Structure formats: C-alpha cells, structure tokens
XYZ file of C-alpha atoms in Angstrom:
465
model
C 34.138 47.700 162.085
C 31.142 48.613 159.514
C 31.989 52.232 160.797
C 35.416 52.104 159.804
C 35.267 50.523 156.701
C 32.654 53.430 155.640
C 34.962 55.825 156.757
C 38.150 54.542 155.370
C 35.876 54.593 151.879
C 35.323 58.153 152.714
C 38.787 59.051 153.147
C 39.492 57.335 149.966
C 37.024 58.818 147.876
C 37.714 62.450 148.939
C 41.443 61.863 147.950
C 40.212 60.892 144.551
C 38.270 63.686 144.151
C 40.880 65.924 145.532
C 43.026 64.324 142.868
C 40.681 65.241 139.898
C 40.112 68.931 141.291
C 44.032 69.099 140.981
C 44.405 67.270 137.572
C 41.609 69.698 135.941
C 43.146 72.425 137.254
C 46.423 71.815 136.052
C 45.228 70.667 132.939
C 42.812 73.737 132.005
C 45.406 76.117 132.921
C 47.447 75.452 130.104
C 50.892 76.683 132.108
C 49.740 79.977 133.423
C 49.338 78.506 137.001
C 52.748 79.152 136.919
C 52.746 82.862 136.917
C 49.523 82.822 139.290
C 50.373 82.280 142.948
C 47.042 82.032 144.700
C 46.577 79.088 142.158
C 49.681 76.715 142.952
C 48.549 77.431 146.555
C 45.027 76.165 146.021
C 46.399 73.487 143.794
C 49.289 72.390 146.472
C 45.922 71.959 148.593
C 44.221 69.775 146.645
C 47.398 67.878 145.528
C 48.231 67.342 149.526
C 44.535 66.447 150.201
C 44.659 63.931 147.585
C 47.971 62.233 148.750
C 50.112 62.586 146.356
C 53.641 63.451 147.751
C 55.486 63.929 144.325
C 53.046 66.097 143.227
C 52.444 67.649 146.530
C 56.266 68.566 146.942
C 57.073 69.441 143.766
C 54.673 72.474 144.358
C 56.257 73.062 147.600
C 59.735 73.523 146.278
C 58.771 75.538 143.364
C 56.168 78.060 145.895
C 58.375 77.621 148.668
C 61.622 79.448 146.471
C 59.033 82.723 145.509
C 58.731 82.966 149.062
C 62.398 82.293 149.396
C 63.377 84.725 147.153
C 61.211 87.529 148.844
C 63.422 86.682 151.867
C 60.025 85.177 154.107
C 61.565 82.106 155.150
C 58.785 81.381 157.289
C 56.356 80.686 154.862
C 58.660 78.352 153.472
C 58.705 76.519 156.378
C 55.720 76.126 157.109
C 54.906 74.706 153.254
C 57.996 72.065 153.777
C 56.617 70.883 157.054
C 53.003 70.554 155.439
C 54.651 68.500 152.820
C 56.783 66.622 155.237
C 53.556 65.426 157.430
C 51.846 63.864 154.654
C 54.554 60.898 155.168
C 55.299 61.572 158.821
C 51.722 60.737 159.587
C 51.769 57.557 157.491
C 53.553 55.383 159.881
C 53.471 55.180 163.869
C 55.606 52.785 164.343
C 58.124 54.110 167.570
C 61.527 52.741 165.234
C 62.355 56.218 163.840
C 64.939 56.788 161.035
C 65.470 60.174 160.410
C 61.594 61.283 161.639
C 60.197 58.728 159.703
C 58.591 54.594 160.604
C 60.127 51.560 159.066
C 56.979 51.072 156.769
C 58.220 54.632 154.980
C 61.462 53.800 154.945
C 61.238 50.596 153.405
C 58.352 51.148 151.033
C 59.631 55.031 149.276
C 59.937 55.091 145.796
C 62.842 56.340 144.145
C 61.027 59.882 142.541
C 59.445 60.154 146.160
C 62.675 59.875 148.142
C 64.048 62.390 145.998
C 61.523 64.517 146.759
C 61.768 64.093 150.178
C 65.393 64.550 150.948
C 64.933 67.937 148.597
C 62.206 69.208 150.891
C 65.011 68.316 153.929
C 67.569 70.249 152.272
C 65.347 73.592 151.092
C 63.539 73.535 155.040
C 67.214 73.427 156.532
C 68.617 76.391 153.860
C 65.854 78.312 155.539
C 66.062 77.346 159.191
C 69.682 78.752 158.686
C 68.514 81.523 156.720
C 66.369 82.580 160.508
C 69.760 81.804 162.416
C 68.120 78.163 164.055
C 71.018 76.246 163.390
C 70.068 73.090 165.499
C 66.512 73.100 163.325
C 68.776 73.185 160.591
C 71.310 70.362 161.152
C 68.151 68.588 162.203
C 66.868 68.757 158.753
C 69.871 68.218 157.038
C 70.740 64.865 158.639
C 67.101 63.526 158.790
C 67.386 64.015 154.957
C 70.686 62.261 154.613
C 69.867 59.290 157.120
C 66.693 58.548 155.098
C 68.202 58.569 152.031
C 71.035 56.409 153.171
C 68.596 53.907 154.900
C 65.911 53.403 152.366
C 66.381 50.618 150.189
C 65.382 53.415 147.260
C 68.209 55.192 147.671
C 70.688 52.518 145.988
C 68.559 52.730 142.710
C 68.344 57.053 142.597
C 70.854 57.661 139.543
C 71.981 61.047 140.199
C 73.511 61.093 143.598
C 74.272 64.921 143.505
C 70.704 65.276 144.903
C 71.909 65.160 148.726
C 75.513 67.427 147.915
C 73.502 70.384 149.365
C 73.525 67.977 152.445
C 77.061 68.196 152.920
C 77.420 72.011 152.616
C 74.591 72.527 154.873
C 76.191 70.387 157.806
C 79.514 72.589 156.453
C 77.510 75.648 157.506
C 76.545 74.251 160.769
C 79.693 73.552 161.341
C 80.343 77.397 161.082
C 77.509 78.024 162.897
C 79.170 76.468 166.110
C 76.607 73.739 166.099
C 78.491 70.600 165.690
C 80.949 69.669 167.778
C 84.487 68.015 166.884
C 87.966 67.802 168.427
C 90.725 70.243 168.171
C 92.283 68.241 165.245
C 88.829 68.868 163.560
C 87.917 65.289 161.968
C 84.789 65.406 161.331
C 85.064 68.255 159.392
C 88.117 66.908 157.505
C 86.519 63.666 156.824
C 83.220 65.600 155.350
C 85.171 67.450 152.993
C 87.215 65.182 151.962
C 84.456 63.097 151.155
C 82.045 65.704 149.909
C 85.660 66.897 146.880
C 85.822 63.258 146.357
C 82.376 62.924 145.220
C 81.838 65.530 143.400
C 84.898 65.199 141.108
C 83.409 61.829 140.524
C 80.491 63.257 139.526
C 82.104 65.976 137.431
C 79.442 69.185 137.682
C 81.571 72.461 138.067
C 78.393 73.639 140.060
C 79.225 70.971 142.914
C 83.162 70.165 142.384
C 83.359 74.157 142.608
C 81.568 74.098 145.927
C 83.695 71.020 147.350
C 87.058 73.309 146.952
C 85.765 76.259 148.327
C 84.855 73.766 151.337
C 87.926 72.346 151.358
C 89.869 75.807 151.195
C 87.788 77.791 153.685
C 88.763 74.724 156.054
C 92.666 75.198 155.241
C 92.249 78.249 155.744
C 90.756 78.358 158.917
C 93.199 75.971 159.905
C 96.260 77.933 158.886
C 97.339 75.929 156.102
C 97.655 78.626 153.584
C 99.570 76.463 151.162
C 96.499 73.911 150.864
C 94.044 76.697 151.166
C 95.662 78.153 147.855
C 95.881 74.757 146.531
C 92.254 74.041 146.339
C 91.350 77.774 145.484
C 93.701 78.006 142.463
C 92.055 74.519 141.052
C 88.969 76.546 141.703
C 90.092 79.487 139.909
C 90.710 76.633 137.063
C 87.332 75.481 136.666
C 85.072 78.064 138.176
C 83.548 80.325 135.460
C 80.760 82.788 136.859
C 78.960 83.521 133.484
C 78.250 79.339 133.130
C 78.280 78.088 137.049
C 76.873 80.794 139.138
C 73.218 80.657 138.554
C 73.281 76.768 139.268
C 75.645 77.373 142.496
C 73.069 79.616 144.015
C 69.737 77.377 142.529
C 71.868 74.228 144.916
C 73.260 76.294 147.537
C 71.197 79.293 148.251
C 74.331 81.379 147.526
C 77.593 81.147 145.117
C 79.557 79.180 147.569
C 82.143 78.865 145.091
C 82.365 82.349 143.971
C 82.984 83.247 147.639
C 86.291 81.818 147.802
C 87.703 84.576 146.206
C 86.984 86.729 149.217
C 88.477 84.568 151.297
C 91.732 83.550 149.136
C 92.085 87.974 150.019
C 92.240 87.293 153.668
C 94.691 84.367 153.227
C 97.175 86.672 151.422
C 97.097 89.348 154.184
C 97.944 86.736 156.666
C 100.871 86.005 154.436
C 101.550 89.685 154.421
C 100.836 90.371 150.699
C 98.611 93.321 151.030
C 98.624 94.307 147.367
C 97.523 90.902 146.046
C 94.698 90.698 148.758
C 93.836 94.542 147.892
C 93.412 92.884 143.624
C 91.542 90.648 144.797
C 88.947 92.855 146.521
C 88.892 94.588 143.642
C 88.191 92.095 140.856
C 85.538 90.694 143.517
C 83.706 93.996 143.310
C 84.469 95.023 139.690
C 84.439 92.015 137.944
C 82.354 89.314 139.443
C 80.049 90.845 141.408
C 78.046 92.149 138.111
C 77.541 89.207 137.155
C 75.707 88.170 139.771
C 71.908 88.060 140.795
C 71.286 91.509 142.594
C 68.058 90.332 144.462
C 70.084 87.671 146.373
C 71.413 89.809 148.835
C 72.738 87.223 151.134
C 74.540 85.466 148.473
C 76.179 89.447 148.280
C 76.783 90.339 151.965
C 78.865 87.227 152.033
C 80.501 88.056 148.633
C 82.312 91.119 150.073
C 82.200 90.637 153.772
C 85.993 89.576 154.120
C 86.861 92.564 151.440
C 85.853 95.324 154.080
C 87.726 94.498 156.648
C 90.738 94.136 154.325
C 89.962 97.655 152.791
C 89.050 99.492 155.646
C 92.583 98.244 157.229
C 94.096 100.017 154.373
C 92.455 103.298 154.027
C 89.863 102.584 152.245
C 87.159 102.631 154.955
C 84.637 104.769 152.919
C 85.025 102.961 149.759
C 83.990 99.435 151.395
C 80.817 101.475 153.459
C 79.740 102.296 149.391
C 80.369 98.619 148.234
C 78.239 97.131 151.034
C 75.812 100.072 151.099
C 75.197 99.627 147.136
C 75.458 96.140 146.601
C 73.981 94.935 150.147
C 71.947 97.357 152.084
C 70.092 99.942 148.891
C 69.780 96.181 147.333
C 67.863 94.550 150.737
C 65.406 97.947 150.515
C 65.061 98.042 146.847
C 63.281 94.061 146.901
C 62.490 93.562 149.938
C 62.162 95.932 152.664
C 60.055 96.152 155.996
C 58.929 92.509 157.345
C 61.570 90.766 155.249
C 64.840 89.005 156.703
C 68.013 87.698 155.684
C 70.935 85.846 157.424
C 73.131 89.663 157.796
C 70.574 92.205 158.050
C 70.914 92.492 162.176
C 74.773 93.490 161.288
C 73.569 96.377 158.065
C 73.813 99.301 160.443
C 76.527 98.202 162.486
C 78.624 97.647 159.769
C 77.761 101.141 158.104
C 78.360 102.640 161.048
C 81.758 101.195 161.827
C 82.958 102.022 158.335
C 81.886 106.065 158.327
C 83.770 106.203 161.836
C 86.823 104.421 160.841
C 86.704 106.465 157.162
C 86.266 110.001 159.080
C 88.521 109.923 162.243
C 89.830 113.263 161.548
C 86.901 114.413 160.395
C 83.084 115.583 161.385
C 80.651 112.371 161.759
C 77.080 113.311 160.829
C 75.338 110.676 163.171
C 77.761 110.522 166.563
C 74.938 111.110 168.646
C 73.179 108.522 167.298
C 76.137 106.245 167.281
C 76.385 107.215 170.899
C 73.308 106.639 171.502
C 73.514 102.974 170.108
C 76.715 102.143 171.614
C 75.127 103.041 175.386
C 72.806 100.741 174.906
C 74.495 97.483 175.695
C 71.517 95.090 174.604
C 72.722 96.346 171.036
C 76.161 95.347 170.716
C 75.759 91.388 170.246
C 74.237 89.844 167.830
C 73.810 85.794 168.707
C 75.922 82.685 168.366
C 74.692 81.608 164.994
C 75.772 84.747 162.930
C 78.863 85.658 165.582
C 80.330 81.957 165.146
C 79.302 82.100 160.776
C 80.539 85.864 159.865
C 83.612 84.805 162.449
C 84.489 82.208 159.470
C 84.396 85.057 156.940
C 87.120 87.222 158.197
C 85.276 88.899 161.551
C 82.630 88.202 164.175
C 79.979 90.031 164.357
C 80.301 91.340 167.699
C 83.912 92.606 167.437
C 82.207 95.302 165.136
C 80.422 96.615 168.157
C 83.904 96.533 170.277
C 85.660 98.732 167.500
C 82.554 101.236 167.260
C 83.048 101.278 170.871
C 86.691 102.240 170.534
C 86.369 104.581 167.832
C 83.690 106.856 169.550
C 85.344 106.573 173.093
C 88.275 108.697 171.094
C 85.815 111.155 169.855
C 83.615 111.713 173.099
C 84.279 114.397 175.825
C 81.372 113.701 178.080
C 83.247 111.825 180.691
C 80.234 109.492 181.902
C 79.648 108.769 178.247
C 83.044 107.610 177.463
C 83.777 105.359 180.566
C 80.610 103.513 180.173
C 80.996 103.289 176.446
C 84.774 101.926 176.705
C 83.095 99.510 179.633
C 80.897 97.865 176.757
C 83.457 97.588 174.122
C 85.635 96.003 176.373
C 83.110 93.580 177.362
C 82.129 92.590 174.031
C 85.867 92.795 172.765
C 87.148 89.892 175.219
C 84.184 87.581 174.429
C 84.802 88.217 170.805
C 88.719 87.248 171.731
C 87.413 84.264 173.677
C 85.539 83.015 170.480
C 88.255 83.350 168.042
C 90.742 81.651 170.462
C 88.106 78.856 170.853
C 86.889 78.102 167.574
C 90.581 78.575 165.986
C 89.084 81.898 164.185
C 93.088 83.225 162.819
C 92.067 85.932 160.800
C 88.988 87.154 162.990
C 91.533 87.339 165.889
C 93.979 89.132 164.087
C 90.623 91.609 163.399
C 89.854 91.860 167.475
C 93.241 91.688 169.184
C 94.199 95.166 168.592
C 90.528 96.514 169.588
C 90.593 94.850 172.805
C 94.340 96.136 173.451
C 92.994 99.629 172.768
C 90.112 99.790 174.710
C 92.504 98.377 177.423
C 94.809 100.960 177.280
C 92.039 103.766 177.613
C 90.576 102.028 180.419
C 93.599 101.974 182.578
C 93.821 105.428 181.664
C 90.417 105.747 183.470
C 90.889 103.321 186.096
C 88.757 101.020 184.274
C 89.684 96.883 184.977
C-alpha cells in the first residue's frame, strides 16, 4: 500500500508540473501560440498530461479545425479521441452511458460537459467527412445521451450547444445508416423537434438549418407544398452576408444556404423548368461569392442538384465549368495530393459525364480514357455512404457511372468494347434504380429511370439480358 500511495503522489505531482509547463507557456507567449502550430501541439500535451479536460479540449477543437480545414480528418480524429480518453479512462465502472461510467456522468461540470459533447459533435463531422457513418452516429448519440443524462446538463444555459447533434443524426439519416419505417417517424419527429427548438432559441444560424431540415425531408417525401413552405420562411430569414460564416463554423457546411439547390429540383418535379433554371443561376451568381472558397465540400454540395438540372437542359458544359471552378481547381488550389473530402471520389466522374453529355455531336478529347475507365468495373461505384447522401441531393453517385456508360456505348464501334461497356452500365443502373425505389429517392429516380431504359434498349439490340 506504501507503494501505491508513493506512486499515486507521483502521478499527482507530474500533473502539477505538467500544469505549470502549460500555464508558463501560455502565459509567456503573449497570444502568438496561436499562429504557431507546433506550440498548441506541445501545449495540448502538457495540458492533457496535467488533466485538465477544459483546457485540454479547448486546444483540441481549436487544432483539430486547422487540420479540418486542410481537409486531414484523420488527424482530427485522432486529437478528439486523445481528448475523449482522458475521461473515458477515469471510470471503470461496466454501467456505460454514452462510453462513459456513472462516476463521470454524475460528477461533470457544466464548462466540462460542454466541452465534451463539442468534442462528440466535431469527431462525428469528421467520421462523416471519411464516409464512416456508423463511427459517426456513434459519436453523435454518445454526445447527446451524456448530455441528456448528466445531472450538468439541466444547469448549461445555452442549449444550442448539441443542435449540431440533430443535423448530424439528419446526415446519417441520409447516409442510409439509421433505420425507420416507410412513414419515416423518426425522422419526422427529429425535425420537428430540432425547428421547434431552434425557433425557441431564435439564432438565424440554427432556425435556418432546422427549415432546410425540415424542407429537404418534404421534399424527399413528395410534399412539395410543405417543402416550399419551410424554404420560403427560409428565404425570409436567411441572409448569407450575416448567417453563413456561423452556419458553416456549427455545421461544417451552409446547410441552410443549400436549400436553395434543392427548392431547384422541387420546381422541376412540378414541371417549372424556368424557375428551377433562376434558381441555379442566382445559386452560382449570387450566393456562391459570398461564400468561403477553401470549403470545398460546403461547395460541391452547393451546386450538386444545379448540374443535373442544367445539364438536362442544354447546358451540360456550363455546369462541368461551375463544378470544375468552384469545386475541383478549388480542392487543388488548397489542398491537393493526400487530402480528402466527402465528394472527391465522384470529381472525375462527374467531369467526365458532363463533357460527354455537352459534346454528343461532337469530338471528345479523352474517349479512350473514358473507355478505358468505364471497362473497368471496380470503378463505377462509389460506396453506400456517399451513393445513399448525394442520392438526397438530386442523384446517386453511381447512376453517374450508368449514364457515362450509356453515353460512350453510343459513341463506340469496337463491338467487344461496347457490349461489355453497356453490360456495366446496366448493372450499376438497376442497383442505382433499386436504391431510389428503396430509400423513396423521387428526384434521383427520375435522374436514373431513363438511363437504365436506354441501356436496355441497346442491350436487346445486342442480345444482352
């Protein structure tokens, strides 16, 4: 017992010192430890060393969004789940609430659950960010059931702390990860929950977010009227100039902002092509300049449902330009090799589907190469996480491969080529059918149907099943 007395002295006295290294630091660098990254890395050391989880995770947020916004997501993760342990490890007890022992639970302070259900919410932004949606729920609800089980969270004043918490289970929901009947309760019951809320709480940044929620989900759903509803009190109090920064700083993205992308999709289906057409427009003319260039996903999303609407209507090579400019040159221009965001498996595809579909009667520079790809049927699908999310957005990812598949098997002569190449696309084109019918994807159907009956019609022509 003498032995573990001494040590538990030990372990004391190196977290004080640990403490002191962290307070002199901080206090001789008179704020430039701020610009200096090495330094809030040695100082989150000495912070975590000494046991202090306020301190310890504020420096994880603020290190963990540079790494963030260089698109390595992994190095995020790893800080959060450093941060995470130092609380994890503090009980053993085998009653678990959200990852974490009664005696944690119970005992939290206020500013330390707050902490805690922040470093939740940034780990599952970036879980989703790599596509591993179950890590991702996973983080979002142990962050919500902790905060809704400790006796702290009754006394935490601003409740808009865990609002992330209900878009990121929104997401998921997107994702394909959380599953619900056909009538779609949960989902209902989360919304309507998430717009009551927030219009209690009365920040544009969240209320915004609530009604895009609530009419992405109408939407989806086929309720146009409703969908417009919500978006049109949207278009009320949304103002990107004063709410987009914050939108993105909560979200990861302007969730509200990409409504209006949406709202275009839900006037085709009502067959007002012109309207949906404006809108594409004043999403790429007017708001998308006034939005942060470096967050690329926040910008693939943007503009993802106005391609497919403009390359329905002749205007094939003008969307390739948007999405090149604003999405691919802007990925490059930051970031570049080793870094990764949520779209960048679908950059080429979708370049390559819009200089097919804007040349048809004219030369393609890269057919070979697009032959090439197309062959190759390990390329053409892209995973359940972004298929299910981009299938939310106006099209699934992999019914990009079917129509590049279709558009080159009416270009190609070779005869082996072609079959095997309409083979593929049909492949892909009825799972892609399968998942829209499923998941109740209207407008991503109405994007695949006539692909798949296509391809069909040039494989009976070849015999093909």
């Amino acid at each position: 017992w003498r032995s573990s007395i001494t040590q538990l002295m030990l372990d004391s006295r190196k977290r004080d010192m640990h403490k002191i290294i962290a307070l002199t630091f901080e206090t001789g660098a008179h704020g430039e430890i701020r610009k200096d990254f090495q330094s809030r890395i040695k100082l989150f050391s000495h912070w975590k060393a000494g046991g202090d989880f306020a301190k310890t995770a504020s420096l994880a947020l603020s290190i963990g969004k540079s790494f963030e916004e260089q698109c390595l997501n992994n190095q995020s993760i790893r800080l959060y789940s450093e941060t995470l342990e130092m609380l994890k490890g503090a009980d053993d007890s085998a009653e678990i609430t959200g990852g974490y022992g009664p005696q944690v639970v119970e005992s939290i302070g206020v500013t330390d659950l707050e902490y805690l259900v922040s470093i939740h919410i940034a780990m599952g932004k970036c879980l989703a960010n790599l596509h591993k949606a179950a890590e991702s729920v996973e983080a979002y609800q142990n962050g919500l059931k902790i905060y809704q089980e400790a006796p702290a969270g009754n006394e935490v004043e601003d409740r808009s702390i865990v609002f992330p918490i209900f878009s990121g289970l929104f997401v998921a929901l997107k994702f394909g990860q959380i599953e619900q009947d056909k009538e779609c309760t949960y989902e209902q019951n989360l919304v309507r929950t998430f717009v009551h809320e927030t219009r209690l709480n009365g920040d544009p940044v969240h209320y915004t977010r609530a009604l895009a929620m609530q009419g992405e989900m109408y939407g989806r759903l086929g309720n146009f009227e409703k969908a417009f509803e919500a978006h049109h009190e949207l278009e009320r109090v949304y103002n990107v100039d004063e709410h987009c920064a914050g939108i993105c700083k909560a979200y990861g993205s302007d969730r509200s902002g990409q409504s209006y992308g949406a709202s275009a999709s839900w006037h085709v289906q009502q067959g007002n092509v012109e309207e949906a057409l404006r809108t594409c427009h004043y999403v790429i003319d007017e708001l998308m300049p006034k939005m942060e260039p470096r967050n690329v996903h926040n910008s693939a999303i943007m503009i993802y449902p106005t391609i497919w609407i403009m390359k329905d209507n002749g205007l094939a090579l003008e969307a390739r330009e948007n999405f090149k400019r604003l999405v691919v040159d802007a990925f490059n221009e930051h970031y570049g090799e080793g870094a990764f965001t949520f779209c960048l498996p679908v950059y080429e595809p979708v370049l390559m589907l819009l200089d097919l579909a804007g040349k048809q009667d004219t030369d393609v520079e890269k057919l070979d190469e697009y032959v090439d790809w197309a062959l190759n049927d390990e390329n053409l699908r892209f995973g359940k996480v972004i298929n299910n999310s981009l299938g939310n957005f106006g099209r699934c990812s992999d019914s990009i491969s079917a129509e590049i598949c279709l558009l080159l098997a009416k270009r190609i002569h070779d005869p082996d080529k072609k079959m095997q190449i309409i083979k593929n696309g049909l492949a892909v084109a009825r799972e892609s059918i399968e998942l829209t019918v499923t998941k109740g994807m209207i407008v991503s159907h109405k994007q695949v149907k006539p692909v798949l009956d296509e391809l069909e019609s040039l494989g009976r022509e070849l015999g093909i099943e």
